[in-house]
Tab-separated table of C-alpha atoms in Angstrom:
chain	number	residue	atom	x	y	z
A	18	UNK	CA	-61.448	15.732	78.897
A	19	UNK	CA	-58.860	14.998	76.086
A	20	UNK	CA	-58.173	10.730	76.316
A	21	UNK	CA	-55.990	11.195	73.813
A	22	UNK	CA	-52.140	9.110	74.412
A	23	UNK	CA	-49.391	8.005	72.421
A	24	UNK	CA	-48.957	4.604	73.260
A	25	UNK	CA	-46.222	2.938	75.697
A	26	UNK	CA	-42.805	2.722	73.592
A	27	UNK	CA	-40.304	0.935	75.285
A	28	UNK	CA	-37.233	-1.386	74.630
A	29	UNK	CA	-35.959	0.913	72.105
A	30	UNK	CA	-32.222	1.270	73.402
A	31	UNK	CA	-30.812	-1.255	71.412
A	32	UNK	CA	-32.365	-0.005	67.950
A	33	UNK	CA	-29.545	3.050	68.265
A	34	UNK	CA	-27.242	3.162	65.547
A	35	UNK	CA	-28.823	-0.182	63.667
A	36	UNK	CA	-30.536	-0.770	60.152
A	37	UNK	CA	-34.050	-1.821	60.391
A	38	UNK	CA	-33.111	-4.994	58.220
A	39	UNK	CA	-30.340	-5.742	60.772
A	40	UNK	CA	-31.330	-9.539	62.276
A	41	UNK	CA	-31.779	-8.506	65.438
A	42	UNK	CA	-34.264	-5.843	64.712
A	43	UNK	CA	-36.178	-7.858	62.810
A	44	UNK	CA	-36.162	-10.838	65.670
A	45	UNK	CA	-37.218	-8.066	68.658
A	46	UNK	CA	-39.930	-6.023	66.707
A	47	UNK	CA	-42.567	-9.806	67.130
A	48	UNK	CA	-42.280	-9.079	71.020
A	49	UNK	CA	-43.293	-5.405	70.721
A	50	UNK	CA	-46.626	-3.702	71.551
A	51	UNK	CA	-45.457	-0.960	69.062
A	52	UNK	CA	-44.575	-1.365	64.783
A	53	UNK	CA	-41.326	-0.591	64.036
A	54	UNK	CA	-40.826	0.689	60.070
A	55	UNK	CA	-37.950	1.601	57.761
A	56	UNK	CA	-36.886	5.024	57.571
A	57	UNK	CA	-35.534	6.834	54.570
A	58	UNK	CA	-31.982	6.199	56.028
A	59	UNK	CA	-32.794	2.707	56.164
A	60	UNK	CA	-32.923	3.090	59.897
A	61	UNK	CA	-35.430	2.278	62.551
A	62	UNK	CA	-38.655	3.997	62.784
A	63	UNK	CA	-41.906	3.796	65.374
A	64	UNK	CA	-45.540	4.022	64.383
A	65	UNK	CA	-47.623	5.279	66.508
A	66	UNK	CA	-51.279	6.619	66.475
A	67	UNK	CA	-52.031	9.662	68.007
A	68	UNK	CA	-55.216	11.770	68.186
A	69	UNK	CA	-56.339	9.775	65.316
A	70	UNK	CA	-53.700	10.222	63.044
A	71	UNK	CA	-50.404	8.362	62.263
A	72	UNK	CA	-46.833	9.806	63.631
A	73	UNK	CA	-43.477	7.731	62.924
A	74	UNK	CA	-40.478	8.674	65.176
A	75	UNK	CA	-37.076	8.156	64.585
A	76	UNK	CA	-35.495	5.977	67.684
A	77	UNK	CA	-33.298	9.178	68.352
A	78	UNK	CA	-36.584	10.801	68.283
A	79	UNK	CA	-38.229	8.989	70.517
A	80	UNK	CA	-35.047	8.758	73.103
A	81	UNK	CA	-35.170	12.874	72.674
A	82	UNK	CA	-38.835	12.477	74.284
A	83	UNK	CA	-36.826	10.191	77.241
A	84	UNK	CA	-34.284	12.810	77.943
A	85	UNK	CA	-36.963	15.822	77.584
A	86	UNK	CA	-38.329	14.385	80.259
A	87	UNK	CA	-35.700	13.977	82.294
A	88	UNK	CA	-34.476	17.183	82.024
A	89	UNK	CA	-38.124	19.028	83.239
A	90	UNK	CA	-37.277	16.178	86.139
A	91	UNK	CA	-33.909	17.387	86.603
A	92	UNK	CA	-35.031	21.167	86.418
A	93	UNK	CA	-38.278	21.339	88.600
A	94	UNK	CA	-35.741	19.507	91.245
A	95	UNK	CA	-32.562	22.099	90.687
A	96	UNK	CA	-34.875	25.186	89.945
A	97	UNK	CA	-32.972	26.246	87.413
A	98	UNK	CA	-31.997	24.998	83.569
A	99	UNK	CA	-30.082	21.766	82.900
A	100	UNK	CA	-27.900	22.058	79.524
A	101	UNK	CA	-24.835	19.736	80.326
A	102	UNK	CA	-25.502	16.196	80.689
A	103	UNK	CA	-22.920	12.812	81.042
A	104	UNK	CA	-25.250	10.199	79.208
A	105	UNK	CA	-24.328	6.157	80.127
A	106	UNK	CA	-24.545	3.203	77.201
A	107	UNK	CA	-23.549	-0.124	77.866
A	108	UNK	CA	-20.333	-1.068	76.876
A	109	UNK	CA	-20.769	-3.122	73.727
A	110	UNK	CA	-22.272	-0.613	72.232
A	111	UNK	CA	-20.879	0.369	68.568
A	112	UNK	CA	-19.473	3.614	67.128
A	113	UNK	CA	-22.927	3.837	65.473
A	114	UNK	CA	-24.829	3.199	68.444
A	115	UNK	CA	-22.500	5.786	70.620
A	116	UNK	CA	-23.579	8.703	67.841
A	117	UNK	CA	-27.154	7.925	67.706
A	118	UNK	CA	-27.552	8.633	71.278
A	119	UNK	CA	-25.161	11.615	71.140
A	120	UNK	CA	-28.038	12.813	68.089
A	121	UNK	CA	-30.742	12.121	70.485
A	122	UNK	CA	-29.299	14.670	72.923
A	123	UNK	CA	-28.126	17.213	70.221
A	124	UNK	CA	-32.263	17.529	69.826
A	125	UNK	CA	-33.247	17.987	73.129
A	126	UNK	CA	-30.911	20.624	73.419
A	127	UNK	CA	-28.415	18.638	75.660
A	128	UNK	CA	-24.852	19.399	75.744
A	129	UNK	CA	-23.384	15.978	76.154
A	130	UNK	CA	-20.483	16.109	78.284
A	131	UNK	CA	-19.157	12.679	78.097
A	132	UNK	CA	-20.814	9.366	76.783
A	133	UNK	CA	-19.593	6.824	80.064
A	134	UNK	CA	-19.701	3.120	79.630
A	135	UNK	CA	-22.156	1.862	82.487
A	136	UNK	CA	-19.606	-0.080	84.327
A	137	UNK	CA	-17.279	2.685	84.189
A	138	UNK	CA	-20.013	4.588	86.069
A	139	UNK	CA	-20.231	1.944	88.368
A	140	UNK	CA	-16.987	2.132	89.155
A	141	UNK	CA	-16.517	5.661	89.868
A	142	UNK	CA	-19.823	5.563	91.854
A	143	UNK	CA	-18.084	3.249	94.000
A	144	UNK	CA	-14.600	4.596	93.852
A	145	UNK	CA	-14.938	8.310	94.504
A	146	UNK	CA	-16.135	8.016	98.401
A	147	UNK	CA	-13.521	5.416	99.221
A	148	UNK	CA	-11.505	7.227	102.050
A	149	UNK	CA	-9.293	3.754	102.332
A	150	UNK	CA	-7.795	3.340	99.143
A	151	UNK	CA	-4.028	2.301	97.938
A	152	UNK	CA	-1.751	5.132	97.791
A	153	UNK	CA	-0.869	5.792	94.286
A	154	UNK	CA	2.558	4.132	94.629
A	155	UNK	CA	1.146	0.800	96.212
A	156	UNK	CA	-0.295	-1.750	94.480
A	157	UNK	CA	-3.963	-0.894	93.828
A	158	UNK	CA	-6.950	-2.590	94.853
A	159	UNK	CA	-8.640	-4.975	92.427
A	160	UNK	CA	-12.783	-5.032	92.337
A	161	UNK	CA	-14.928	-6.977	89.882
A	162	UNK	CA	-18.102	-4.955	88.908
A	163	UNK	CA	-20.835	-7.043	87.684
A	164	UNK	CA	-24.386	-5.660	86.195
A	165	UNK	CA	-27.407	-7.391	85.143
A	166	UNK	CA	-29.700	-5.101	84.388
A	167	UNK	CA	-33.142	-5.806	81.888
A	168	UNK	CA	-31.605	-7.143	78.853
A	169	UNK	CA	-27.902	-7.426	79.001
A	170	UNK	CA	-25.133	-8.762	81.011
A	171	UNK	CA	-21.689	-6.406	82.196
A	172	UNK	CA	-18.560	-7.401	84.049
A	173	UNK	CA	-15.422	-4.922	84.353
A	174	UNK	CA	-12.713	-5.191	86.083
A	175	UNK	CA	-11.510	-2.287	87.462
A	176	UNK	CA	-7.937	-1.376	89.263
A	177	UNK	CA	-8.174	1.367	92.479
A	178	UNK	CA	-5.573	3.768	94.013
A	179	UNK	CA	-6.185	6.850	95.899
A	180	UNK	CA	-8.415	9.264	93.357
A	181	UNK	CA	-7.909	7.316	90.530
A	182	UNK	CA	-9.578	4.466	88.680
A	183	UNK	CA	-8.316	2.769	85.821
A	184	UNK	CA	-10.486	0.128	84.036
A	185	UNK	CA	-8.836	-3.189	83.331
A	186	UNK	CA	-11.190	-4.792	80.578
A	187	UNK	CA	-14.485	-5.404	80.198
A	188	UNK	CA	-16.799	-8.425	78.798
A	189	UNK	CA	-20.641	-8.718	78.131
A	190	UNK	CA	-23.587	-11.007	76.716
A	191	UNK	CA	-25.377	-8.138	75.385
A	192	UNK	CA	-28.551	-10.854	74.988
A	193	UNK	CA	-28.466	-12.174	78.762
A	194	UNK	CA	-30.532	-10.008	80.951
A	195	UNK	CA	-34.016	-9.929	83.356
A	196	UNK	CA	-36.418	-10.167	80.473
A	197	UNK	CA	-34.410	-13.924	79.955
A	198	UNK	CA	-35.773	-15.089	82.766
A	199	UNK	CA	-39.201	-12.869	82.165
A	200	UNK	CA	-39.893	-15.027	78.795
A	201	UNK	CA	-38.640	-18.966	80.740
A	202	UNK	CA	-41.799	-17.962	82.928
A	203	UNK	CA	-43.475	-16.671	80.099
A	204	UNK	CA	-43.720	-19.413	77.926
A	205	UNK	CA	-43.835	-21.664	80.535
A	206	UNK	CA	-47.469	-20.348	82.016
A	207	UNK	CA	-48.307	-19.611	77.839
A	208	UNK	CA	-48.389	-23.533	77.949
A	209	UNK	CA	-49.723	-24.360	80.896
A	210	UNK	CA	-52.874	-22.063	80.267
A	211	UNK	CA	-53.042	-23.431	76.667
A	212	UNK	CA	-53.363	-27.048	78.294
A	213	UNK	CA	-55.566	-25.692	81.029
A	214	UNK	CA	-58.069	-22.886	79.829
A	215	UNK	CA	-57.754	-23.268	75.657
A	216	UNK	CA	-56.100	-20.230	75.495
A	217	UNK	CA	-53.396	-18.587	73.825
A	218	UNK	CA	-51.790	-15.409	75.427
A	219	UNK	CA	-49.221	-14.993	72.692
A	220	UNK	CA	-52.256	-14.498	69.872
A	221	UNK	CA	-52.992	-11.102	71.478
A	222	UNK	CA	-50.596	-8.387	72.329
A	223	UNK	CA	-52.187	-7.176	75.341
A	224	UNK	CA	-52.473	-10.564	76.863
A	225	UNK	CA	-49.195	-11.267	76.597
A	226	UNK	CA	-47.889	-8.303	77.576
A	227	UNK	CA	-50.134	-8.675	80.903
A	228	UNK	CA	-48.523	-12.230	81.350
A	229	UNK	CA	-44.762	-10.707	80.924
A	230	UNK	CA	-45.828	-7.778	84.065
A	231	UNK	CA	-46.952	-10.700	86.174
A	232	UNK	CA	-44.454	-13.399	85.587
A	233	UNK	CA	-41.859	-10.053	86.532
A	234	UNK	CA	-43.339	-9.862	89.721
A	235	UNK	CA	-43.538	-13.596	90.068
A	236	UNK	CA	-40.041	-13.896	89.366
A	237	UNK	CA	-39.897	-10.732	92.309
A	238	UNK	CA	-41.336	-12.247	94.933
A	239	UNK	CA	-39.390	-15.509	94.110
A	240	UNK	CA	-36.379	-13.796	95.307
A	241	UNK	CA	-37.389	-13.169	98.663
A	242	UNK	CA	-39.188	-16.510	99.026
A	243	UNK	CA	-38.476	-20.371	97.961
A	244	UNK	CA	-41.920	-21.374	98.496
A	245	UNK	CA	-45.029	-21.709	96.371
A	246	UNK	CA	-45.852	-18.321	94.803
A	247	UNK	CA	-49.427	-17.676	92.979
A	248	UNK	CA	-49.789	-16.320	89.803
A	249	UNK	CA	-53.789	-14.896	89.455
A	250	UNK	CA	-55.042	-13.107	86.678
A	251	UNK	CA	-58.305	-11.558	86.587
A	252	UNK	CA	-60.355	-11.519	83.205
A	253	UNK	CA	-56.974	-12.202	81.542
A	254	UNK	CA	-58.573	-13.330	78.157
A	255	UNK	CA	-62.323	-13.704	76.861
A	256	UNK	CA	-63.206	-12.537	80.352
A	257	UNK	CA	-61.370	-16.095	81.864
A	258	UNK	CA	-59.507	-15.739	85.133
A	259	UNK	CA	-55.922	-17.981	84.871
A	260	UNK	CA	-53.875	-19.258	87.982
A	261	UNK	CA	-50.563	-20.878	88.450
A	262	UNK	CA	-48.036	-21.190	90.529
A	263	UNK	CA	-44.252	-21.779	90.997
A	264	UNK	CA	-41.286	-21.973	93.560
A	265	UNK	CA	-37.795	-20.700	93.403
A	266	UNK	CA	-36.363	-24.749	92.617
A	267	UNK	CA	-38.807	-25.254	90.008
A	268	UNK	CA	-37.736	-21.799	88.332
A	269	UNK	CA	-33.651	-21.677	88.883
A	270	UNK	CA	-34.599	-25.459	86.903
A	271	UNK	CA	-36.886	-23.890	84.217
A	272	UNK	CA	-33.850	-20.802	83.595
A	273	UNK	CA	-30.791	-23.379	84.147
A	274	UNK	CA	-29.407	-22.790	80.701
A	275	UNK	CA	-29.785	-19.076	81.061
A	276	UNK	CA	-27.890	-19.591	84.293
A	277	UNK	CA	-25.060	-21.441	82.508
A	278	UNK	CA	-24.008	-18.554	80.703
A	279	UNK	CA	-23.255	-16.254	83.211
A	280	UNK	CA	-19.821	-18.084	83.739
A	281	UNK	CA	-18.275	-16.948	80.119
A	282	UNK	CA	-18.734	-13.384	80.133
A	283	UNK	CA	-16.338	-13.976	83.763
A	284	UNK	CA	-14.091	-16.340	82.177
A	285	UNK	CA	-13.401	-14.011	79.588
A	286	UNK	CA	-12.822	-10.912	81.834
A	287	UNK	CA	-10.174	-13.205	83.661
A	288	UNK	CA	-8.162	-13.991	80.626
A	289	UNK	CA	-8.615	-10.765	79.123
A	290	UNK	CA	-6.637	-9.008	82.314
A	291	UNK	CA	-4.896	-11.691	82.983
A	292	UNK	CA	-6.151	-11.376	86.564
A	293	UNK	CA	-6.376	-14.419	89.403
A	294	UNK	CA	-9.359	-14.683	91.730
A	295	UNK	CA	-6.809	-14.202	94.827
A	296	UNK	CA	-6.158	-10.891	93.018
A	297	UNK	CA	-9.479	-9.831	93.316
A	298	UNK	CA	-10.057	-8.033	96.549
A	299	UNK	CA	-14.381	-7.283	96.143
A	300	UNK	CA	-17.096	-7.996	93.837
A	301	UNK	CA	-19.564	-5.900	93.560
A	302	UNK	CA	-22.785	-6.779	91.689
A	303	UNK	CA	-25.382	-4.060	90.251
A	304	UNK	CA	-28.926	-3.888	88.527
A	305	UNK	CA	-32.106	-5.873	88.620
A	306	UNK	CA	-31.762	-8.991	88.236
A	307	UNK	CA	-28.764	-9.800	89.945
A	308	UNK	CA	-31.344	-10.136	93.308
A	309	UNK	CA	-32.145	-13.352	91.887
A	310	UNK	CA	-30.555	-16.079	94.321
A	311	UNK	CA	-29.235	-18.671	91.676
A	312	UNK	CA	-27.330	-15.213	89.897
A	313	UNK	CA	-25.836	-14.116	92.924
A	314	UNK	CA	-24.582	-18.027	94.014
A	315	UNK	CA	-23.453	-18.438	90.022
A	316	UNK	CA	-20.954	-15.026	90.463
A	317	UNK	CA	-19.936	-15.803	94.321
A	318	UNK	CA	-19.497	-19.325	93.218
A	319	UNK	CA	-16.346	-17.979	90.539
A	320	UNK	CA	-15.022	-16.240	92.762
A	321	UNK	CA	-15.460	-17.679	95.554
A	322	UNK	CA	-16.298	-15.434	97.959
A	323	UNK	CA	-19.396	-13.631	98.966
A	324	UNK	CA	-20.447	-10.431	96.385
A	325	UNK	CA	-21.266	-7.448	97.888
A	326	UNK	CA	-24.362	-4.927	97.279
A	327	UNK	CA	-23.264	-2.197	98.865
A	328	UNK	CA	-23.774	0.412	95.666
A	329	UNK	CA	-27.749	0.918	95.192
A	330	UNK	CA	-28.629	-1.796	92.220
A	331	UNK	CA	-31.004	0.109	90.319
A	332	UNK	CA	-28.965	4.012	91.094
A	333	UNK	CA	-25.415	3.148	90.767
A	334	UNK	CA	-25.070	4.146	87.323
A	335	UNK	CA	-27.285	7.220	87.417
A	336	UNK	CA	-25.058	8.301	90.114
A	337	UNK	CA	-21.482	7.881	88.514
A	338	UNK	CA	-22.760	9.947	85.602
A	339	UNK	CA	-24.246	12.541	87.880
A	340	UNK	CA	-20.632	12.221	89.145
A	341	UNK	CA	-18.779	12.491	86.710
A	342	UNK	CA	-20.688	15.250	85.028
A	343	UNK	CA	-19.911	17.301	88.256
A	344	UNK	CA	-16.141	16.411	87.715
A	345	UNK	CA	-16.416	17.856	84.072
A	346	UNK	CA	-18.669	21.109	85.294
A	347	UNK	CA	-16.682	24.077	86.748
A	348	UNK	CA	-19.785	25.004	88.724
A	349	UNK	CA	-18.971	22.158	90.804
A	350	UNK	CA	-16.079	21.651	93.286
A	351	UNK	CA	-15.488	18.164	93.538
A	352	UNK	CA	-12.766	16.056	95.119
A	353	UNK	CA	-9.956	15.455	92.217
A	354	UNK	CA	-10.388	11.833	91.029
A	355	UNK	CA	-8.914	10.201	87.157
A	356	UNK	CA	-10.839	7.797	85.557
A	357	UNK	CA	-9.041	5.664	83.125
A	358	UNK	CA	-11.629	3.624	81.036
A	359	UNK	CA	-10.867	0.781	77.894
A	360	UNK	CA	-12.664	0.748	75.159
A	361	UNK	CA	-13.746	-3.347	74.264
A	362	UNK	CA	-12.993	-2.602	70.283
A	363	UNK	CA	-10.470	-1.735	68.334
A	364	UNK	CA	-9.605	1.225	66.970
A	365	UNK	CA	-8.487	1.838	63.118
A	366	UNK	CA	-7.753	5.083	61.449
A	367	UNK	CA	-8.599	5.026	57.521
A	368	UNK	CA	-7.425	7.415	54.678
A	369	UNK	CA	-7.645	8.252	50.800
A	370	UNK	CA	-4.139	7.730	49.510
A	371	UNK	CA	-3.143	9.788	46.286
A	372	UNK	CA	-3.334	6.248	44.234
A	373	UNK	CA	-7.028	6.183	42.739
A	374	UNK	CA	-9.170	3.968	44.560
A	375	UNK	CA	-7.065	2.929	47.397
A	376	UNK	CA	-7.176	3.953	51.285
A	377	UNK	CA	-4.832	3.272	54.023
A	378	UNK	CA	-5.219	2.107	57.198
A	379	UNK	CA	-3.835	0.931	60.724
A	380	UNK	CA	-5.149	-0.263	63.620
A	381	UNK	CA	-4.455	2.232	65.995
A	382	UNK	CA	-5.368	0.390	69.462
């Protein structure tokens, strides 16, 4: 029996389209299980160790392996081949980023229909069954979309009439996300077992990758209850079982800063679109960690009214791409519905002008 495996890889998103020297690189790669390494481009490579001998993997490599496998998903499912795809990044992401994913496709074969910002998913997830919206000559209906997923923070806002969508702006903290409020627990039981059992999770991968699974399902179960939750690990480090425990109080306390910046992405979607909170006629929130109670008060609290979670959390963007590649396919027959999206950035057009060494250029949008 072969034992041979190529390790776990994962949190690589965010190395699309960026230099390995770039800062932020170079601040994620100390939480990894996995070495990161230049490539010849200067870009960001993956070491890994397989059947004894040393592979590095391109990021767009390694997302090809992600989508290979989706697609053997997608076909032993449809029982037939997959070749189109629509293919969802968040909506900060750069040019650069954008075409390193497109490159990751391009190798597994993929032809890449559209490249949909998540929220514009979202939104299109949540538009397209709507049997009771405006007519197109009324004034549409205004929804706030609002994601939290593992690492980053989304809000769009997003204007409705019958088969249509148009987005109104968009705003982000592309470093406010789950595995935030992951690391708060995190350090905080990396002390307490330093004071209590002389050791020190953080000087040994594995350990501390053990501590981040359980202080996720801590942070779980913390959700669904405001009392005191255990934390037990078994043989955690030189064969010592650790315990803990915490409540929801102590923990909305611990992540309070974290919680604080929720508010400014919102703020700024508001004066971006110039929009009221009377105008506002839903909010819907999406992804993981917006089940936490203290992010769900934070959102209703600006608005003030009560969110809604009637799109799946962890689905909704899955499905608006599914969508919306169905919309672009003419093997499907799908209702008739416009999406409108905005781009956050803006958009300049450069050229080589017949003077030597010079180049024009305008800012388009």
């Amino acid at each position: 029996m072969s034992c041979y495996k190529i390790p776990d890889i994962s949190n690589f998103k965010r190395f699309h389209g960026r230099a390995f020297n770039d800062p932020f690189v170079q601040k994620e790669k100390e939480k990894l299980s996995y070495d990161l390494v230049p490539m010849k481009n200067g870009g960001v490579g993956v070491k890994v160790m397989y059947m004894d001998e040393e592979h590095i993997f391109s990021v767009e490599q390694i997302s090809a392996m992600l989508l290979t496998k989706l697609k053997e998903t997608a076909e032993c499912n449809l029982k037939k081949p997959v070749t189109d795809c629509v293919i969802s990044v968040p909506s900060f992401f750069t040019d650069a980023e954008r075409r390193s994913v497109l490159d990751a496709a391009q190798i597994v074969g993929l032809n890449c229909l559209r490249l949909m910002n998540d929220m514009t998913a979202v939104a299109l997830n949540y538009g397209i069954y709507k049997q009771d919206l405006p007519a197109p000559e009324e004034k549409p209906r205004i929804v706030i979309f609002v994601d939290m997923g593992h690492s980053a923070f989304q809000v769009s806002a997003c204007a409705f009439n019958k088969s249509k969508l148009k987005v109104l702006g968009t705003a982000f903290d592309p470093f406010l996300g789950g595995r935030n409020f992951d690391g708060k627990l995190v350090d905080y039981f990396c002390a307490e077992i330093k004071a209590k059992y002389k050791l020190d999770p953080k000087s040994k991968v594995r350990a501390l990758l053990r501590l981040y699974q359980e202080c996720e399902k801590l942070k779980k179960l913390m959700s669904s209850n405001s009392t005191d939750i255990p934390l037990n690990i078994e043989c955690f480090m030189n064969d010592t079982d650790v315990s803990g425990k915490m409540n929801r109080s102590q923990f909305e306390e611990l992540c309070a800063d974290l919680l604080q910046r929720i508010e400014m992405p919102l703020l700024s979607l508001m004066e971006q679109t110039q929009l009221k909170v009377e105008d506002v006629t839903a909010v819907e929130i999406v992804g993981g960690a917006t089940r936490i109670p203290a992010v769900k008060e934070r959102i209703a609290k600006f608005f003030g009214k009560d969110v809604s979670t009637t799109l799946n959390a962890d689905e909704a963007i899955a499905r608006g791409c599914a969508l919306q590649c169905a919309i672009l396919s003419p093997a499907f027959k799908v209702r008739e519905f416009s999406v409108t999206d905005a781009t956050p950035f803006p958009i300049s057009l450069l050229w080589n002008t017949e003077a030597e060494d010079t180049e024009g250029r305008i800012l388009a949008f």
